[in-house]
Coordinates of C-alpha atoms and ligand atoms in Angstrom, one line a residue:
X1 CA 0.0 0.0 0.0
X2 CA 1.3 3.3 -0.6
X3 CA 2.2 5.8 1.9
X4 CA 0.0 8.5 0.5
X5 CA -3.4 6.1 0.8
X6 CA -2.6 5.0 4.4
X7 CA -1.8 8.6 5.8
X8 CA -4.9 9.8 4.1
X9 CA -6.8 6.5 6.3
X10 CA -5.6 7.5 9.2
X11 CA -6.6 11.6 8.7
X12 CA -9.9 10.3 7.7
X13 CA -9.9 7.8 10.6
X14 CA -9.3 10.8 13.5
X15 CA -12.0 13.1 11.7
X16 CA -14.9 10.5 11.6
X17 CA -13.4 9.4 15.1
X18 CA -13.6 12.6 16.7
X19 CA -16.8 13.6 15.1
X20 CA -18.7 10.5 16.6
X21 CA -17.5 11.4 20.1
X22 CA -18.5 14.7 19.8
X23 CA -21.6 14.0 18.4
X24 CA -22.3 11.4 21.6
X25 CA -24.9 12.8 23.9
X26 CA -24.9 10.4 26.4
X27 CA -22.6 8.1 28.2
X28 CA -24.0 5.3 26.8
X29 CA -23.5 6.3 23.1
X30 CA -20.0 7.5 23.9
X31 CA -19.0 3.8 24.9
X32 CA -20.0 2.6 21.9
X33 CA -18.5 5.2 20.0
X34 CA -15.4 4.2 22.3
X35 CA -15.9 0.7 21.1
X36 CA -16.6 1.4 17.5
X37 CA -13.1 3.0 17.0
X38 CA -10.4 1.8 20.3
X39 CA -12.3 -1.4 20.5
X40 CA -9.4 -3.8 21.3
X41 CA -10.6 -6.6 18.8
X42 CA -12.5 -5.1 15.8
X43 CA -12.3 -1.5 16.5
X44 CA -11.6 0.9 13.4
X45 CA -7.9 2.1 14.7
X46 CA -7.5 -1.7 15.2
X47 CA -8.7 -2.6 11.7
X48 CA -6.6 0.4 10.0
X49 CA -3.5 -0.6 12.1
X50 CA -3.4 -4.0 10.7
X51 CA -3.2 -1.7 7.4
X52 CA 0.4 -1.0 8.5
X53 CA 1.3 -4.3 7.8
X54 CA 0.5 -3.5 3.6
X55 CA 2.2 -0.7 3.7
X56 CA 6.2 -0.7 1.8
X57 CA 8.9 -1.3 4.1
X58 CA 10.6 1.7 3.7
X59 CA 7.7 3.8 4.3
X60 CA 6.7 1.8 7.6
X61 CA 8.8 4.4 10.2
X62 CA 6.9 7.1 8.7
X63 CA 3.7 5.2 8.7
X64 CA 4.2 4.3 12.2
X65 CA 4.8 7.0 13.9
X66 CA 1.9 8.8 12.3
X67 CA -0.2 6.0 13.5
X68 CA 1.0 6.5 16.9
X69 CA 0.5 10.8 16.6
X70 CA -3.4 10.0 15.1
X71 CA -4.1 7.5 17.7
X72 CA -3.1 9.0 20.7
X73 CA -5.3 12.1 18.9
X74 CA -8.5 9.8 19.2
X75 CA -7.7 8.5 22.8
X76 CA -7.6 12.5 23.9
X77 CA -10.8 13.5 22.2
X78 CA -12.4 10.5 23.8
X79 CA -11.1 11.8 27.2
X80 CA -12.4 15.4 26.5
X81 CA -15.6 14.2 25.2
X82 CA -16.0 11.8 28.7
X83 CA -15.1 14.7 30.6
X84 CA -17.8 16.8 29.0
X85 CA -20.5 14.0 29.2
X86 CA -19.5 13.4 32.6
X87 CA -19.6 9.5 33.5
X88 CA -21.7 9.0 36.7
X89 CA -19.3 8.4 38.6
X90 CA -16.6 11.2 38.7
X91 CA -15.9 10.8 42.3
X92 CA -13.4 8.3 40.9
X93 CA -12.6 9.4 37.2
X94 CA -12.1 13.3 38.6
X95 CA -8.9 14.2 40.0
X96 CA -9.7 15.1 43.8
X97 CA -7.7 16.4 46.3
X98 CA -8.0 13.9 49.5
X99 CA -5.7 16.6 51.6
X100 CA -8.2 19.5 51.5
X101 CA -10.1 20.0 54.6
X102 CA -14.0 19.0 54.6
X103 CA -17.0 21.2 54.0
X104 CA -17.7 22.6 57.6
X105 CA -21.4 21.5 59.1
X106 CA -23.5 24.6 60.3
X107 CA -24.1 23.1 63.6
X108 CA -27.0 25.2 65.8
X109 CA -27.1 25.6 68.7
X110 CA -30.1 26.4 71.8
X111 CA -32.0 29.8 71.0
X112 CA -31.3 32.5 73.6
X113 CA -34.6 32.0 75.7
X114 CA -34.2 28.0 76.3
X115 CA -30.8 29.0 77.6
X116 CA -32.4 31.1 79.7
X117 CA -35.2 28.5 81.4
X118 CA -32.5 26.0 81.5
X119 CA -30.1 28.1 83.5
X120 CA -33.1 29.0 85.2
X121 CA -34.5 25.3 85.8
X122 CA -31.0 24.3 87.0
X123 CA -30.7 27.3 89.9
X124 CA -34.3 26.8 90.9
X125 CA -33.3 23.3 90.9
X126 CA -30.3 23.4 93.5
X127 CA -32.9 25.1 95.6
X128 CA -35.1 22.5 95.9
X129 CA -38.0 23.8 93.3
X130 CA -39.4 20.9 90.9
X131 CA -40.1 21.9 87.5
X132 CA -43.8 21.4 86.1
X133 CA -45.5 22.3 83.0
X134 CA -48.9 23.0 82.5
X135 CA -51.3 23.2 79.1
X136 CA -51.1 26.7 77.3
X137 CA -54.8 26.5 76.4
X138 CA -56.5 27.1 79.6
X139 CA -60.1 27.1 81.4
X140 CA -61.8 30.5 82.9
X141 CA -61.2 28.1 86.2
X142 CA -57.6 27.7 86.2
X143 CA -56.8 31.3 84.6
X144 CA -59.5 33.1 86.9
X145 CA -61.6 31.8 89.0
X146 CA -59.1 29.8 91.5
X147 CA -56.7 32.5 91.9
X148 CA -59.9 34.7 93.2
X149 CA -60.3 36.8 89.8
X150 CA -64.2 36.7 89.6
X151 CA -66.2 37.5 87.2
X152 CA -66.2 41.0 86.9
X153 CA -62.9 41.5 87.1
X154 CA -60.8 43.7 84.5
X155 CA -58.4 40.8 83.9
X156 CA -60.9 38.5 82.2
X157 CA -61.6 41.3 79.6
X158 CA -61.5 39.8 76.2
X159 CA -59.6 42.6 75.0
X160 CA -56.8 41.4 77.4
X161 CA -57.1 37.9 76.6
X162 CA -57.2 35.3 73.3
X163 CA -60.5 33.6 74.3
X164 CA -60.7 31.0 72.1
X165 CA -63.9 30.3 69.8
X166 CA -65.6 27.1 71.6
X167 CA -69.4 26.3 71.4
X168 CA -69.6 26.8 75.1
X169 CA -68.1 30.2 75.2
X170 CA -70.3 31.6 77.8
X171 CA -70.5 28.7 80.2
X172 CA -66.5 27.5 80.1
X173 CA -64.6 29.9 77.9
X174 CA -61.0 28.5 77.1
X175 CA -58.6 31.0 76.8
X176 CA -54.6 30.9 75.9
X177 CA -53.6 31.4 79.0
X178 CA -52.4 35.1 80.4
X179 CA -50.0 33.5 83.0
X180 CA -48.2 31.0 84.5
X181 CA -50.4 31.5 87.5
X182 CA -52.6 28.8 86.1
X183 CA -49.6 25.9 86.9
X184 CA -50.1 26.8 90.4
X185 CA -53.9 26.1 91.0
X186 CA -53.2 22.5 88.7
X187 CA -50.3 21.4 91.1
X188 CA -52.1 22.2 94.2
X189 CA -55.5 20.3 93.5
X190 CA -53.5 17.3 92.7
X191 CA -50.9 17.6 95.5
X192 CA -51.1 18.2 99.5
X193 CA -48.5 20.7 101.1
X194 CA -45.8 21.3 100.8
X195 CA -45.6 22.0 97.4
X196 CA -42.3 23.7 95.9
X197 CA -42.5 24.0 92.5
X198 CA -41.5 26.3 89.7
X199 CA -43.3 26.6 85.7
X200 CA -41.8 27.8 83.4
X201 CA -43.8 28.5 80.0
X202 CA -45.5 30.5 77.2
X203 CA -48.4 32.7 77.8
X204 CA -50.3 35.0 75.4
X205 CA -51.8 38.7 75.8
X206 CA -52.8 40.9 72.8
X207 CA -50.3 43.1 73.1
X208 CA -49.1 44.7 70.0
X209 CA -45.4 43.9 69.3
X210 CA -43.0 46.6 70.0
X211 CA -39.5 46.7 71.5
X212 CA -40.9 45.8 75.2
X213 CA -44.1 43.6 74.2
X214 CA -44.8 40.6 72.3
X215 CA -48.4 38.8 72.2
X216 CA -46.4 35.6 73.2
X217 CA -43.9 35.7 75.7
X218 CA -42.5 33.1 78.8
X219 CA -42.6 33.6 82.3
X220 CA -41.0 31.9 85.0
X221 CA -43.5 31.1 87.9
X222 CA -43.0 29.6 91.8
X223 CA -44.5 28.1 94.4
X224 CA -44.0 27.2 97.7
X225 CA -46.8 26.0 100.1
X226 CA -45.3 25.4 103.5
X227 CA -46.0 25.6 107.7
X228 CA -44.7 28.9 108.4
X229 CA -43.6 30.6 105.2
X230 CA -43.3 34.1 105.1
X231 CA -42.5 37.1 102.5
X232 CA -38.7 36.8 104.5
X233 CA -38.9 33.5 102.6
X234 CA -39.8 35.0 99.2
X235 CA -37.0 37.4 99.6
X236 CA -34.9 35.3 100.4
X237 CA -35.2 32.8 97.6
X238 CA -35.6 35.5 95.0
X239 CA -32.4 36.8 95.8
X240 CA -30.8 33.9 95.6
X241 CA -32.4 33.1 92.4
X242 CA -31.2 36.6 91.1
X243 CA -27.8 35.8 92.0
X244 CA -27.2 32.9 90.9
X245 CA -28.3 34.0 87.5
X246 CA -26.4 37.0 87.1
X247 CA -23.3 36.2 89.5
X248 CA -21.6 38.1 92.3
X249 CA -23.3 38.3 95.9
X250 CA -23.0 42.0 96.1
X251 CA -23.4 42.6 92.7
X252 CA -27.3 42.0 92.4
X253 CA -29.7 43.4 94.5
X254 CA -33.8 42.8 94.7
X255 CA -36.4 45.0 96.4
X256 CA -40.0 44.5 96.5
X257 CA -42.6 47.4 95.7
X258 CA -46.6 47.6 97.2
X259 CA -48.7 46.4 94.3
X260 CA -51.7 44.3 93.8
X261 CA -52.7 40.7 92.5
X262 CA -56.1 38.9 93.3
X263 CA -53.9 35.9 94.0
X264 CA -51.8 37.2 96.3
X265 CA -52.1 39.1 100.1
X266 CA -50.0 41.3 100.4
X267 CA -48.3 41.4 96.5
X268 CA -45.5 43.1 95.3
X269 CA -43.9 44.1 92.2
X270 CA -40.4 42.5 92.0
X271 CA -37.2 44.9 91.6
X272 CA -33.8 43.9 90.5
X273 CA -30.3 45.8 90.2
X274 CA -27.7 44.6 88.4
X275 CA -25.2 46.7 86.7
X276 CA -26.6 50.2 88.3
X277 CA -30.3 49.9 86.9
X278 CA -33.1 49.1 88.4
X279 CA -35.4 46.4 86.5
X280 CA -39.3 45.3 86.6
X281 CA -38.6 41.1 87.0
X282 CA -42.5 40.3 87.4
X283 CA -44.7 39.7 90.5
X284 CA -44.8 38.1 93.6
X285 CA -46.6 37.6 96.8
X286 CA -48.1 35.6 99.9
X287 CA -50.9 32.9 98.4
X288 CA -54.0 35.0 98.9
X289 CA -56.7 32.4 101.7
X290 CA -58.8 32.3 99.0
X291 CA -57.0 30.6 96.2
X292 CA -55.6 27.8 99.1
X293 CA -59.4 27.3 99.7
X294 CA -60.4 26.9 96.2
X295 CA -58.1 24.1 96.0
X296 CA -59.2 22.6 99.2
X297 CA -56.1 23.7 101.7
X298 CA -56.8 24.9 105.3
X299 CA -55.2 28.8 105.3
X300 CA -55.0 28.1 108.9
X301 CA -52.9 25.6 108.3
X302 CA -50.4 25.9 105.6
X303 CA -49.0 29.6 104.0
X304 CA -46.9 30.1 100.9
X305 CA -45.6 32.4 98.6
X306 CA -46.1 32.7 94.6
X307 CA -44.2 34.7 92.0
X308 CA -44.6 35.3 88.3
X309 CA -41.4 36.3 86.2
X310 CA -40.4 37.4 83.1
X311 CA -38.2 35.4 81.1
X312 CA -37.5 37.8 78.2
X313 CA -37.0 40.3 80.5
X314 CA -34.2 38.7 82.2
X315 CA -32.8 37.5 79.2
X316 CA -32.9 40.2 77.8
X317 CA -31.4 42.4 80.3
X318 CA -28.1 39.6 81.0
X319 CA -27.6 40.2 77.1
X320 CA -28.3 43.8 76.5
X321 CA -30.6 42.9 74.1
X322 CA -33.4 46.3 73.5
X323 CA -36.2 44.6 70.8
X324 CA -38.1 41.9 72.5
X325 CA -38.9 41.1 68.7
X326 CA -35.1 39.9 67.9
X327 CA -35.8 37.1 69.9
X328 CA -38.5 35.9 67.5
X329 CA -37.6 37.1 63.8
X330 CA -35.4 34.0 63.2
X331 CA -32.2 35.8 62.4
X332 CA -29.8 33.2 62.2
X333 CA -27.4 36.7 62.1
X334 CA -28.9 37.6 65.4
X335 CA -29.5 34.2 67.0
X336 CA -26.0 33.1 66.5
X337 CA -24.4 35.8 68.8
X338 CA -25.4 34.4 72.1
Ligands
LIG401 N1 -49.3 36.2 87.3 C1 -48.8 37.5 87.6 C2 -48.6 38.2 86.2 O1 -48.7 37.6 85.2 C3 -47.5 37.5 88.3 C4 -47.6 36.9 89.7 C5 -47.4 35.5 89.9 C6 -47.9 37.7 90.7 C7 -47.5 35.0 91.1 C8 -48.0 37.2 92.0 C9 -47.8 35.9 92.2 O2 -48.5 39.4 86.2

């Protein structure tokens, strides 16, 4: 065979060669067009390299090494077509760097609040106070009527309140309840004295959101039903709950103010100082004789004290945080800071 015939084979050969790969649009048709011309056996560079054997001796070097130029041509556009087709499994065909350190997890961590009532589980805990939870919807019994808010009262104003839209309205309105207050009448009709318990929880009041209200917020509530307590108690274990939480014996200071709650005789509003200003923490006050009568205690026998916190509040003071709302927007950018 003459030189000129078989170089003008093999040109032919790597044009119809590289056209087929190109022309593959799918793996599958690649390896056949990978077959079809490198197939070991039969393939086409196969066929037209037994050619070389025809071709005059002299020419052979020549022929040869234009064999090996046009096949390693057809080898590379196979590789550049695989590369574009991609061949399910490039974890092994790609070149992959095993030394380069992994793709970091986002790993989350507790929002700021149940922080917050676990820190303030764990104190309450070490001073002998069992955590309880009781059910945010709520009867007109357990949010009113047993803590001695009766009927006419201000409080049950549905303005102040999410009453809830039940067949029975009028006779037994449920209601989200407005405080935590409600945990204390459900512990005491199922326990007798003592009872020392905290509940800590969600409660609900329309209130429209700004930076110091929220229509849903937490509060931390206690309760402690004893022979012989006394407000010398509630002080006593307030303050130690305020320091504990914010650190430093001499560093946090609580003082009580006159106020009112039905539930309570006498109440007071709850003061705390840390860091040179004075804060509102919530309320507090000796178990009014009437709510340890509607849950069937003698008032002659047993006293106690009750107080209502709020969580934000103190969360949000330890933090310096000033928008209630931050806490509930979702912010990853906020929420990651503390
Ligand atoms: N329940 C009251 C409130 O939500 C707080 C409180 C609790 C007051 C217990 C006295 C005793 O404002």
């Amino acid at each position: 065979m003459a030189l000129s015939e078989f170089l003008a084979s093999l040109d032919n050969l790597a044009e119809q060669a590289r056209a087929a790969f190109a022309s593959a649009d799918s793996s599958e048709s690649l390896e056949a067009a990978r077959i079809d011309y490198l197939g070991a056996k039969s393939g086409q560079v196969r066929k037209v390299q037994q050619g070389l054997g025809k071709v005059d001796k002299a020419d052979k070097p020549t022929a040869g090494k234009r064999f090996n130029e046009v096949k390693n041509l057809i080898e590379a556009a196979l590789a550049e077509a695989t590369q574009q087709i991609g061949t399910g499994n490039e974890e092994i065909t790609e070149p992959f760097d095993v030394t380069l350190p992994g793709r970091p997890t986002r790993v989350g961590h507790l929002h700021p609040i149940t922080q917050t009532i676990r820190e303030m589980k764990d104190i309450m805990g070490r001073l002998g106070f069992t955590a309880v939870e009781g059910p945010e919807i709520e009867d007109d019994w357990h949010n009113f009527e047993a803590l001695n808010i009766p009927l006419s009262h201000p409080a049950r104003d549905p303005l102040d309140n999410f009453y809830l839209a039940t067949a029975e309205k009028l006779e037994k309105p449920l209601l989200l309840r407005s405080q935590t207050s409600t945990v204390q009448i459900r512990v005491m009709e199922n326990t007798p004295p003592p009872v020392r318990i905290i509940s800590l929880g969600r409660v609900y009041r329309p209130d429209t959101a700004d930076a110091t209200h929220y229509p849903m917020f937490h509060q931390i509530e206690g309760l402690l039903i004893d022979r012989g307590v006394t407000m010398a108690d509630l002080k006593s274990v307030l303050r130690l709950f305020c320091q504990s939480y914010f650190g430093g014996e001499d560093k946090v200071h609580v003082r009580f103010r006159p106020s009112f709650f039905p539930f309570t005789e006498p109440s007071v509003e709850v003061d705390m100082n840390w860091q040179g200003g004075w804060m509102e923490m919530g309320g507090a006050g000796m178990v009014d004789p009437n709510v340890l009568r509607a849950v069937g205690y003698d008032p002659e026998e047993v006293t106690g004290f009750a107080f209502g916190l709020g969580v934000e509040r103190i969360c949000m003071r330890q933090h310096g945080i000033t928008d209630i709302r931050a806490l509930y927007q979702n912010d990853v950018r906020f929420l990651e800071q503390f």
